[in-house]
XYZ file of C-alpha atoms in Angstrom:
693
model
C 17.056 -27.487 -24.162
C 13.518 -26.102 -24.248
C 13.986 -24.764 -20.714
C 17.254 -23.088 -21.711
C 15.675 -21.561 -24.813
C 12.747 -20.376 -22.699
C 15.041 -18.553 -20.310
C 16.973 -17.076 -23.238
C 13.694 -15.783 -24.666
C 12.693 -14.266 -21.325
C 16.098 -12.608 -21.077
C 15.752 -11.140 -24.581
C 12.312 -9.719 -23.782
C 13.578 -8.196 -20.531
C 16.605 -6.743 -22.314
C 14.435 -5.254 -25.080
C 12.042 -3.655 -22.593
C 14.891 -2.298 -20.489
C 16.587 -0.955 -23.613
C 13.403 0.800 -24.771
C 12.894 2.395 -21.354
C 16.558 3.451 -21.301
C 16.353 5.080 -24.740
C 13.225 7.037 -23.835
C 14.775 8.142 -20.553
C 18.009 9.234 -22.222
C 16.120 11.204 -24.889
C 14.075 13.053 -22.273
C 17.218 13.778 -20.224
C 19.106 15.102 -23.257
C 16.236 17.418 -24.203
C 15.996 18.835 -20.680
C 19.757 19.400 -20.424
C 20.062 21.114 -23.793
C 17.141 23.477 -23.174
C 18.399 24.843 -19.847
C 21.593 26.797 -19.051
C 24.366 25.054 -17.143
C 23.955 27.499 -14.260
C 20.478 26.118 -13.507
C 21.822 22.644 -12.688
C 23.662 21.148 -9.757
C 26.310 18.615 -10.825
C 27.397 15.880 -8.437
C 30.670 14.085 -9.277
C 30.606 10.291 -9.419
C 33.828 8.260 -9.288
C 37.391 9.334 -10.071
C 38.463 11.804 -12.725
C 40.182 10.867 -15.981
C 43.154 13.112 -16.679
C 43.753 14.161 -20.296
C 46.339 16.437 -21.881
C 44.059 19.470 -21.540
C 41.560 18.841 -18.773
C 40.039 16.502 -16.207
C 36.979 14.552 -17.272
C 34.413 13.460 -14.707
C 31.154 11.572 -14.730
C 28.484 13.554 -12.926
C 24.794 13.427 -12.102
C 22.854 16.535 -13.150
C 20.092 17.770 -10.821
C 17.436 20.362 -11.676
C 15.419 21.709 -8.735
C 16.475 18.712 -6.670
C 15.389 16.097 -9.226
C 18.003 14.017 -10.993
C 17.912 14.666 -14.744
C 20.660 12.413 -16.104
C 24.352 11.596 -16.263
C 26.809 13.900 -18.059
C 30.479 14.009 -18.963
C 31.830 17.050 -17.127
C 35.207 18.536 -18.048
C 36.998 20.963 -15.746
C 40.479 22.460 -15.430
C 40.787 21.033 -11.907
C 40.175 17.569 -10.508
C 36.957 17.296 -8.504
C 36.792 14.513 -5.899
C 33.909 12.045 -5.886
C 30.922 13.357 -3.953
C 31.614 16.999 -4.851
C 28.548 19.031 -5.871
C 29.038 22.188 -7.919
C 27.026 25.003 -9.429
C 28.848 26.506 -12.374
C 28.917 28.733 -15.386
C 29.565 26.578 -18.402
C 28.351 25.141 -21.647
C 26.173 22.095 -22.222
C 26.516 20.362 -25.600
C 25.090 17.262 -27.190
C 27.532 14.371 -27.374
C 29.677 14.313 -30.512
C 28.390 12.294 -33.459
C 31.389 9.975 -33.434
C 32.367 6.632 -31.940
C 33.324 8.200 -28.588
C 30.021 10.061 -28.369
C 28.027 6.946 -29.202
C 30.002 4.944 -26.650
C 29.356 7.582 -23.973
C 25.645 7.657 -24.797
C 25.178 3.910 -24.592
C 27.169 3.962 -21.355
C 24.590 6.271 -19.784
C 25.919 9.793 -20.425
C 23.485 12.051 -22.273
C 25.400 15.320 -22.710
C 28.787 16.966 -22.172
C 29.390 19.914 -19.859
C 32.372 22.238 -20.106
C 32.900 24.124 -16.824
C 34.082 27.715 -17.309
C 33.954 28.768 -13.663
C 32.652 27.205 -10.461
C 30.175 29.431 -8.620
C 29.556 27.231 -5.588
C 30.789 23.894 -4.369
C 30.096 21.496 -1.524
C 30.897 17.903 -0.746
C 28.717 15.123 0.577
C 30.736 12.808 2.823
C 29.217 9.352 3.087
C 30.959 6.914 5.385
C 32.373 5.008 2.415
C 33.592 8.205 0.687
C 35.191 9.496 3.882
C 36.942 6.172 4.476
C 38.227 6.059 0.919
C 39.489 9.633 1.138
C 41.441 8.814 4.326
C 43.034 5.740 2.772
C 43.956 7.564 -0.444
C 45.399 10.460 1.523
C 47.641 8.009 3.384
C 48.716 6.204 0.186
C 49.178 9.493 -1.740
C 49.138 7.960 -5.264
C 50.581 11.089 -6.907
C 53.962 10.487 -5.254
C 55.099 7.558 -7.413
C 54.163 4.596 -9.573
C 54.314 2.181 -6.632
C 51.809 4.252 -4.656
C 49.650 4.684 -7.768
C 49.548 0.894 -8.220
C 48.673 0.366 -4.565
C 45.826 2.882 -4.855
C 44.605 1.132 -7.994
C 44.569 -2.401 -6.664
C 43.188 -1.559 -3.194
C 40.956 1.480 -3.779
C 40.124 1.138 -7.473
C 41.598 4.595 -8.218
C 43.640 4.459 -11.422
C 43.847 8.171 -12.356
C 47.554 8.443 -11.464
C 48.431 4.929 -12.617
C 46.919 5.519 -16.075
C 49.209 8.524 -16.525
C 52.357 6.474 -15.747
C 54.611 4.210 -17.800
C 53.718 1.344 -15.473
C 50.196 1.350 -16.906
C 51.623 0.726 -20.387
C 53.696 -2.184 -19.051
C 50.638 -3.851 -17.503
C 48.646 -3.282 -20.706
C 51.386 -4.755 -22.928
C 51.658 -7.852 -20.739
C 47.901 -8.377 -20.573
C 47.815 -8.032 -16.778
C 45.746 -4.856 -16.337
C 42.835 -7.020 -15.199
C 44.830 -7.956 -12.087
C 44.441 -4.341 -10.938
C 40.731 -3.955 -11.715
C 38.327 -5.024 -8.963
C 37.075 -8.526 -9.809
C 35.859 -11.767 -8.295
C 39.332 -12.578 -7.022
C 39.385 -9.281 -5.087
C 36.039 -10.049 -3.484
C 37.073 -13.626 -2.705
C 40.120 -12.341 -0.835
C 38.005 -9.772 1.010
C 35.568 -12.516 1.982
C 38.439 -14.760 3.115
C 39.875 -12.004 5.310
C 36.474 -11.381 6.900
C 35.906 -15.124 7.334
C 39.213 -15.501 9.171
C 38.429 -12.482 11.333
C 34.978 -13.667 12.459
C 35.615 -17.418 12.623
C 36.540 -17.242 16.301
C 33.330 -15.382 17.136
C 31.188 -18.357 16.175
C 28.522 -16.512 14.180
C 25.689 -18.535 12.696
C 25.722 -19.132 8.939
C 22.961 -16.617 8.220
C 24.676 -13.849 10.181
C 28.020 -14.733 8.588
C 26.427 -14.541 5.144
C 24.875 -11.163 5.969
C 28.176 -9.824 7.284
C 30.170 -11.063 4.277
C 27.606 -9.630 1.862
C 27.628 -6.264 3.632
C 31.437 -6.068 3.678
C 31.775 -7.060 0.016
C 29.072 -4.593 -1.000
C 30.816 -1.847 0.941
C 34.115 -2.745 -0.736
C 32.511 -2.529 -4.188
C 31.260 0.970 -3.304
C 34.657 1.794 -1.778
C 36.401 0.995 -5.072
C 34.024 3.057 -7.209
C 31.235 0.606 -8.069
C 32.483 -0.308 -11.564
C 30.173 -2.540 -13.598
C 32.665 -5.422 -13.543
C 32.914 -5.173 -9.742
C 29.125 -5.158 -9.324
C 28.920 -8.220 -11.600
C 31.502 -9.996 -9.435
C 29.637 -9.050 -6.247
C 26.345 -10.465 -7.527
C 28.040 -13.696 -8.630
C 29.791 -14.208 -5.287
C 26.572 -13.410 -3.428
C 24.693 -15.966 -5.557
C 27.343 -18.579 -4.789
C 27.128 -17.958 -1.037
C 23.339 -17.888 -1.147
C 23.326 -21.273 -2.893
C 25.533 -22.704 -0.154
C 23.275 -21.188 2.494
C 20.303 -22.951 0.904
C 22.071 -26.286 0.687
C 22.515 -26.119 -3.098
C 25.731 -26.392 -5.017
C 26.978 -23.168 -6.570
C 26.943 -22.909 -10.366
C 29.126 -20.302 -12.035
C 27.213 -20.056 -15.317
C 23.903 -19.589 -13.521
C 25.412 -16.919 -11.271
C 26.825 -15.136 -14.341
C 23.427 -15.246 -16.052
C 21.653 -13.906 -12.954
C 24.166 -11.074 -12.523
C 23.891 -10.080 -16.202
C 20.092 -10.157 -16.040
C 19.974 -7.960 -12.922
C 22.367 -5.410 -14.417
C 20.471 -5.299 -17.728
C 17.197 -4.730 -15.881
C 18.792 -1.798 -14.047
C 20.271 -0.353 -17.253
C 20.424 -2.130 -20.610
C 23.307 0.163 -21.601
C 25.546 -1.919 -19.324
C 26.132 -4.294 -22.226
C 28.157 -1.542 -23.928
C 30.420 -1.032 -20.907
C 33.872 -2.332 -21.846
C 34.700 -3.473 -18.317
C 31.459 -5.456 -18.108
C 32.030 -7.014 -21.541
C 35.564 -8.127 -20.672
C 34.700 -9.510 -17.240
C 31.557 -11.320 -18.402
C 33.257 -12.846 -21.457
C 36.318 -14.012 -19.514
C 34.208 -15.542 -16.720
C 32.019 -17.303 -19.299
C 35.009 -18.892 -21.043
C 36.688 -19.806 -17.752
C 33.506 -21.541 -16.592
C 33.049 -23.389 -19.885
C 36.626 -24.201 -20.884
C 38.716 -23.872 -17.730
C 38.499 -27.550 -16.758
C 39.103 -28.690 -20.340
C 42.236 -26.590 -20.713
C 43.529 -27.778 -17.340
C 42.890 -31.373 -18.374
C 44.877 -31.082 -21.608
C 47.730 -29.206 -19.950
C 47.909 -31.901 -17.260
C 48.088 -34.568 -20.013
C 51.102 -32.686 -21.404
C 52.826 -33.040 -18.036
C 52.269 -29.513 -16.729
C 52.056 -29.431 -12.889
C 48.509 -28.941 -11.592
C 49.004 -25.469 -10.074
C 50.699 -24.181 -13.227
C 48.129 -25.889 -15.468
C 45.240 -24.229 -13.641
C 46.892 -20.794 -13.812
C 47.661 -21.167 -17.533
C 44.152 -22.439 -18.234
C 42.625 -19.377 -16.608
C 44.702 -16.870 -18.541
C 44.344 -18.728 -21.878
C 40.567 -18.913 -21.489
C 40.330 -15.247 -20.541
C 42.533 -14.140 -23.441
C 40.570 -16.246 -25.943
C 37.327 -14.700 -24.705
C 38.495 -11.095 -24.678
C 40.633 -10.881 -27.845
C 37.645 -10.083 -30.116
C 36.743 -7.269 -27.687
C 40.126 -5.786 -26.788
C 41.838 -5.855 -30.195
C 39.269 -3.603 -31.962
C 39.511 -1.153 -29.034
C 43.247 -1.147 -28.269
C 44.699 -2.555 -31.518
C 47.168 -4.859 -29.741
C 47.469 -8.482 -28.683
C 49.757 -9.510 -25.828
C 51.711 -12.674 -26.669
C 53.460 -12.627 -23.309
C 50.166 -12.576 -21.364
C 50.079 -16.293 -20.376
C 53.571 -16.087 -18.892
C 52.992 -12.649 -17.376
C 49.793 -13.726 -15.617
C 51.498 -16.792 -14.136
C 54.357 -14.621 -12.855
C 52.398 -11.571 -11.705
C 49.201 -13.283 -10.534
C 50.577 -14.570 -7.192
C 52.541 -11.353 -6.552
C 49.502 -9.154 -7.147
C 47.315 -11.404 -4.957
C 49.747 -11.023 -2.062
C 49.913 -7.287 -2.773
C 46.120 -7.105 -2.566
C 46.002 -8.933 0.786
C 48.736 -6.773 2.310
C 47.183 -3.701 0.730
C 43.786 -4.458 2.297
C 45.385 -4.854 5.717
C 47.270 -1.619 5.092
C 43.995 0.109 4.192
C 42.446 -0.997 7.485
C 45.368 0.441 9.424
C 45.288 3.663 7.386
C 41.616 4.145 8.233
C 42.367 4.343 11.933
C 45.977 5.565 11.932
C 46.704 7.516 8.713
C 49.804 8.974 10.364
C 51.422 5.505 10.629
C 53.197 5.645 7.248
C 55.559 2.758 8.031
C 52.710 0.314 7.481
C 52.913 1.089 3.743
C 56.493 -0.189 3.359
C 55.752 -3.910 2.642
C 52.931 -3.080 0.220
C 55.005 -0.489 -1.643
C 57.899 -2.936 -1.902
C 55.587 -5.521 -3.494
C 54.177 -2.844 -5.791
C 57.698 -2.030 -6.992
C 58.367 -5.742 -7.593
C 55.136 -5.988 -9.615
C 56.041 -2.959 -11.734
C 59.564 -4.293 -12.292
C 58.253 -7.682 -13.457
C 55.661 -6.091 -15.742
C 58.263 -3.741 -17.239
C 60.772 -6.556 -17.768
C 58.202 -8.792 -19.452
C 56.903 -5.952 -21.642
C 60.480 -5.377 -22.867
C 60.659 -8.906 -24.326
C 60.707 -8.638 -28.157
C 57.209 -9.035 -29.617
C 55.685 -9.210 -26.128
C 52.769 -7.238 -27.545
C 51.987 -6.968 -31.245
C 49.729 -4.579 -33.097
C 46.717 -6.342 -34.576
C 43.408 -5.622 -36.268
C 40.462 -7.994 -35.964
C 37.360 -7.514 -38.064
C 33.930 -8.858 -37.268
C 34.694 -11.940 -39.369
C 37.756 -12.822 -37.270
C 35.789 -12.293 -34.058
C 33.013 -14.550 -35.329
C 35.635 -17.170 -36.223
C 37.160 -17.113 -32.713
C 33.790 -17.487 -31.029
C 32.682 -20.073 -33.606
C 35.856 -22.031 -32.881
C 34.984 -21.923 -29.189
C 31.592 -23.449 -29.961
C 33.215 -26.164 -32.065
C 35.734 -26.988 -29.329
C 32.963 -27.169 -26.738
C 30.977 -29.621 -28.874
C 33.882 -31.784 -30.033
C 36.416 -31.550 -27.197
C 36.292 -35.299 -26.483
C 37.421 -35.976 -30.077
C 40.367 -33.545 -30.022
C 43.724 -35.317 -30.060
C 47.323 -34.187 -29.891
C 47.643 -34.571 -33.673
C 44.796 -32.126 -34.171
C 46.468 -29.559 -31.928
C 49.814 -30.042 -33.687
C 48.157 -29.571 -37.090
C 46.366 -26.407 -35.932
C 49.624 -25.007 -34.537
C 51.550 -25.726 -37.758
C 48.769 -24.237 -39.897
C 48.756 -21.040 -37.823
C 52.563 -20.803 -38.002
C 52.505 -21.262 -41.789
C 49.803 -18.616 -42.226
C 51.726 -16.173 -40.011
C 54.962 -16.796 -41.961
C 53.211 -16.313 -45.297
C 51.622 -13.104 -44.070
C 55.014 -11.746 -42.992
C 56.658 -12.546 -46.323
C 53.716 -11.243 -48.361
C 53.544 -7.814 -46.735
C 57.193 -7.319 -45.786
C 58.732 -8.101 -49.168
C 55.984 -8.481 -51.822
C 53.592 -5.609 -51.124
C 51.820 -4.244 -54.241
C 52.629 -0.721 -55.505
C 50.070 1.685 -54.043
C 49.508 5.018 -52.361
C 47.019 4.924 -49.469
C 45.503 8.042 -47.938
C 44.841 6.637 -44.469
C 41.678 7.327 -42.520
C 43.105 8.811 -39.299
C 40.422 11.342 -38.434
C 41.034 15.088 -38.754
C 44.691 14.564 -39.619
C 47.050 13.543 -42.416
C 48.869 10.271 -43.007
C 49.676 8.767 -46.412
C 51.400 5.450 -47.057
C 53.533 4.891 -50.166
C 54.805 1.350 -50.680
C 56.068 -1.079 -53.279
C 57.612 -4.480 -52.577
C 59.890 -4.244 -49.550
C 59.935 -0.414 -49.521
C 57.470 1.759 -47.625
C 57.388 5.422 -46.585
C 54.790 7.150 -44.428
C 54.079 10.805 -45.202
C 52.863 12.407 -41.944
C 51.864 10.589 -38.775
C 48.359 11.753 -37.944
C 47.375 13.249 -34.605
C 47.108 10.231 -32.267
C 47.369 6.447 -32.130
C 44.742 6.063 -34.882
C 47.707 6.045 -37.263
C 49.065 2.898 -35.585
C 45.721 1.179 -36.101
C 45.743 2.282 -39.746
C 49.231 0.836 -40.288
C 48.213 -2.483 -38.781
C 44.991 -2.459 -40.777
C 47.065 -2.154 -43.949
C 49.624 -4.810 -42.914
C 52.585 -2.431 -42.617
C 55.463 -4.280 -40.929
C 58.370 -1.888 -41.609
C 58.943 1.677 -42.792
C 62.015 2.907 -44.629
C 61.137 6.411 -43.469
C 58.519 8.682 -41.962
C 58.322 12.040 -43.722
C 56.792 14.852 -41.629
C 55.586 17.694 -43.854
C 55.511 20.219 -40.957
C 55.084 20.368 -37.185
C 51.323 20.835 -36.831
C 50.028 18.272 -34.327
C 47.636 16.740 -36.861
C 50.661 15.775 -38.968
C 53.151 14.644 -36.312
C 51.067 13.933 -33.181
C 50.974 10.189 -33.790
C 54.713 9.788 -34.425
C 55.258 8.104 -31.062
C 52.547 5.553 -31.894
C 54.198 4.865 -35.271
C 57.613 4.309 -33.677
C 56.063 1.970 -31.107
C 54.237 -0.055 -33.776
C 56.746 -0.645 -36.583
C 60.457 -0.278 -37.192
C 61.418 3.051 -38.798
C 64.856 3.593 -40.377
C 64.859 7.385 -40.711
C 62.845 10.564 -40.239
C 62.661 13.072 -43.109
C 61.775 16.768 -42.650
C 62.187 20.011 -44.591
C 65.557 21.732 -44.494
C 65.793 23.731 -41.260
C 62.713 22.148 -39.625
C 64.621 19.655 -37.457
C 65.884 22.402 -35.151
C 62.304 23.517 -34.429
C 60.719 20.153 -33.620
C 58.114 20.421 -30.814
C 59.094 19.022 -27.429
C 56.791 16.009 -27.672
C 58.621 14.965 -30.866
C 62.144 15.943 -29.819
C 61.812 13.875 -26.629
C 61.140 10.665 -28.576
C 63.790 8.077 -29.383
C 63.971 9.219 -32.996
C 65.725 7.402 -35.840
C 68.272 9.143 -38.046
C 66.941 12.554 -39.198
C 67.413 13.729 -42.813
C 66.507 17.077 -44.395
C 65.223 17.727 -47.936
C 64.385 20.681 -50.180
C 62.689 21.192 -53.541
C 64.504 19.114 -56.157
C 65.446 16.237 -53.845
C 64.041 12.775 -54.563
C 63.178 9.718 -52.480
C 62.825 6.241 -53.976
C 60.118 3.902 -52.711
C 60.424 0.790 -54.855
C 59.338 1.873 -58.321
C 57.866 5.117 -56.994
C 59.901 8.315 -57.382
C 58.919 10.913 -54.782
C 60.145 14.373 -55.800
C 60.083 17.280 -53.335
C 58.514 20.320 -55.049
C 58.117 22.626 -52.039
C 59.583 24.453 -50.077
C 62.405 25.947 -52.088
C 64.266 27.438 -49.123
C 65.035 26.635 -45.510
C 61.979 26.780 -43.196
C 61.203 26.208 -39.529
C 58.279 23.860 -40.290
C 55.894 25.629 -37.923
C 53.407 27.053 -40.441
C 51.181 25.587 -43.163
C 53.153 27.343 -45.896
C 56.274 25.488 -44.699
C 54.753 22.103 -45.591
C 56.667 19.706 -47.762
C 54.804 19.016 -51.019
C 55.671 15.766 -52.806
C 55.080 14.711 -56.398
C 54.812 10.919 -56.560
C 55.269 9.127 -59.885
C 55.188 5.373 -60.555
C 57.836 4.317 -63.045
C 57.052 0.632 -63.536
C 56.614 -1.067 -66.894
C 53.107 -1.396 -68.334
C 51.442 0.982 -65.855
C 51.696 4.546 -64.635
C 50.345 6.780 -61.928
C 51.034 10.263 -60.570
C 49.945 11.702 -57.225
C 50.507 15.121 -55.653
C 50.707 15.225 -51.846
C 50.266 18.826 -50.762
C 50.533 18.626 -46.957
C 48.850 21.785 -45.620
C 49.928 24.058 -48.472
C 47.160 26.134 -50.050
C 46.705 28.047 -53.272
C 49.380 30.679 -52.597
C 52.079 27.998 -52.388
C 50.491 25.773 -55.042
C 50.705 28.534 -57.651
C 54.464 28.526 -57.073
C 55.017 24.821 -57.696
C 52.184 23.282 -59.773
C 53.837 24.185 -63.104
C 56.798 22.015 -62.079
C 54.419 19.163 -61.288
C 52.187 19.170 -64.356
C 49.181 16.902 -64.756
C 48.454 14.318 -62.070
C 46.003 11.474 -61.664
C 45.342 12.022 -57.966
C 45.449 15.202 -55.875
C 45.614 14.952 -52.084
C 43.915 18.215 -51.151
C 45.875 20.625 -48.982
C 44.789 21.433 -45.429
C 42.062 18.743 -45.386
C 40.116 20.393 -48.211
C 39.831 23.906 -46.781
C 38.309 26.719 -48.814
C 41.823 27.859 -49.792
C 43.159 24.419 -50.682
C 42.594 24.692 -54.435
C 41.307 27.055 -57.124
C 40.453 26.922 -60.818
C 43.970 27.888 -61.972
C 45.576 25.125 -59.945
C 43.086 22.580 -61.279
C 43.659 23.761 -64.834
C 47.355 22.902 -64.481
C 47.048 19.671 -62.490
C 43.838 18.368 -64.124
C 43.392 15.551 -61.560
C 40.985 12.680 -62.115
C 40.297 12.352 -58.409
C 40.862 14.593 -55.374
C 41.073 13.210 -51.842
C 40.431 15.119 -48.608
C 41.796 13.661 -45.377
C 39.148 14.813 -42.890
C 37.537 13.525 -39.729
C 33.910 12.581 -39.196
C 31.965 15.505 -37.702
C 35.012 17.829 -37.699
C 34.191 21.320 -36.449
C 35.848 23.006 -39.444
C 33.388 21.585 -41.966
C 36.202 20.074 -44.055
C 36.141 19.527 -46.931
C 34.738 23.036 -47.368
C 31.821 23.746 -49.730
C 33.931 26.247 -51.691
C 36.543 23.559 -52.327
C 33.916 21.022 -53.398
C 32.274 23.510 -55.774
C 35.455 24.370 -57.668
C 36.329 20.672 -58.001
C 32.848 19.858 -59.263
C 33.028 22.650 -61.818
C 36.310 21.224 -63.097
C 34.857 17.722 -63.312
C 37.150 16.164 -60.709
C 35.739 13.382 -58.576
C 36.045 14.136 -54.841
C 36.229 11.644 -51.972
C 36.908 12.145 -48.273
C 38.341 9.692 -45.776
C 35.533 10.593 -43.352
C 33.064 9.077 -45.830
C 34.939 6.165 -47.400
C 37.773 5.319 -44.986
C 41.194 4.537 -46.432
C 41.558 5.627 -50.071
C 43.835 3.224 -51.956
C 45.170 4.162 -55.414
C 47.287 1.792 -57.507
C 48.878 2.074 -60.963
C 47.030 0.392 -63.804
C 47.613 0.014 -67.519
C 44.856 2.406 -68.546
C 45.056 4.806 -65.606
C 44.701 4.261 -61.901
C 42.798 1.787 -59.776
C 40.939 3.293 -56.800
C 39.375 1.405 -53.902
C 37.970 2.433 -50.539
C 38.114 1.087 -47.023
C 34.340 1.150 -46.667
C 31.253 2.013 -48.674
C 30.284 5.691 -48.709
């Protein structure tokens, strides 16, 4: 134990020193990038582009007078292949002060570059880059999902696959890791090389050198992801142990690989791919044999028991990491990995052989037929499994739940010899009872409340009571789905879209994918002008409302107060404004939801609303969202602005805050306190926040 603790201490010291050096280096790089124009740098693209709705994002090395300054996130209107060097006119900015910016910084990027125009470009063709380009040109991943999958599993290029529906199917079935380059990929590469050179009769040392060189080249060929480098170091350690007459030890190899990568860059610990691969390998090494043992005792055949043990261990290890990032948990993953694992392994072997042929004969397209057929089978299986009801469920795990899962792992490791079937049966029944109680509690017995959800620079408000729930606006992206899960929303009677701005309806697809929705409510006339991204969805029944119409949500009465005439829903002044009143016994509460209406519209309808307890500020708290006359009529106790952290508009605006302060109204913003929850109370309203300001 003292030896283990000693090594842990050494590792911590090394990690701290590496982290300090990394922080100083990043700070110096950021300063140099921000004090020089973009045109003075040469940017060299590293890896494949990430395609977004507006641009292509690349990782690039920045060079100043031939010296490498740092790594940047470079966005451009065209995709730039790996190895491309450009001189450009553009803009260099510091990374955003949000979660994405912090993640990029810890991952090694120190600034963002927006390319306006490319002045000069060139491309450095290494042997590996040239080989990869030839193989990708032969596969042509842009021509279909099957080719995109083949490019992903063989070449590590997932740009086209990530933009396809197949990617969602693999994610929902928990099988995306089968595509990413891992230890299994390298083991198959090593096996192919071993078979090829066995007849030559090379000595062990030469065979080791050849295998190491080929695997290293393959890691570079597939993009050199952190998880792939970790796998390469582990496999090399295992082979080196065998070469020295020692038995291989997975945990030691994992520790050595992590230590080497941390020495090179301590920021590697924030890389999601590294976290997932390291955690899954750790749990497989520690618990894989135990799980196989118990499954064998239950009568599961050995091959199936080993496959199930691997996927169960990996899912246990990665749940606390993946759920906070993606907000979902795949229940079908154990089955999907057993089904797809062998198919994808065969696809990889055939794909590697195909890649070898494509290197030397890219014109021989017939060689792709078997691999593409297997790719189509893989996509079909993933799609079929993802279509199973509740194959993937939305979930939120806090730090406490993550600590519990890892604490449970420690307990199981210590006491596994004492675990009996009765203990497992009890744990299963307890989990089932908790899940059933949770469903009943939040599906039928939810407390009366209005929640202004924290969804960034967007609007989304939940009104619920008992078994009834309505969502007013759907945010701008899938953050709204996370917010619904965070607040235990299992069903929606309706989603009401105030108007068609993207920050009010952009997340509608995520809402429909997360919970059941009975109907969609819009202003009279707005349905005919829905944007294409909304109209193309599988929408529920659409209803239209005007001023004077009412919607019941349990004991809440939601009265439409604006607009008074038919609108197209395309402008802020077309927004639906809703007066919400709680009509339960012994308590009361009134809330005004203004959408994006501002003072011009508010003057037309506030007299019909009267005094309210809570005002949801229009247009995220812009300067024109409220004035003294409006406040005199409404006289709210609290005003809430739905605004995003670091938003470029400065919402809520200073002018808005000043007029509210002068009136004596308390102001809160979702960017500061998270979800704002207001509930009816006997003497007024009860207000609570998602996090401390």
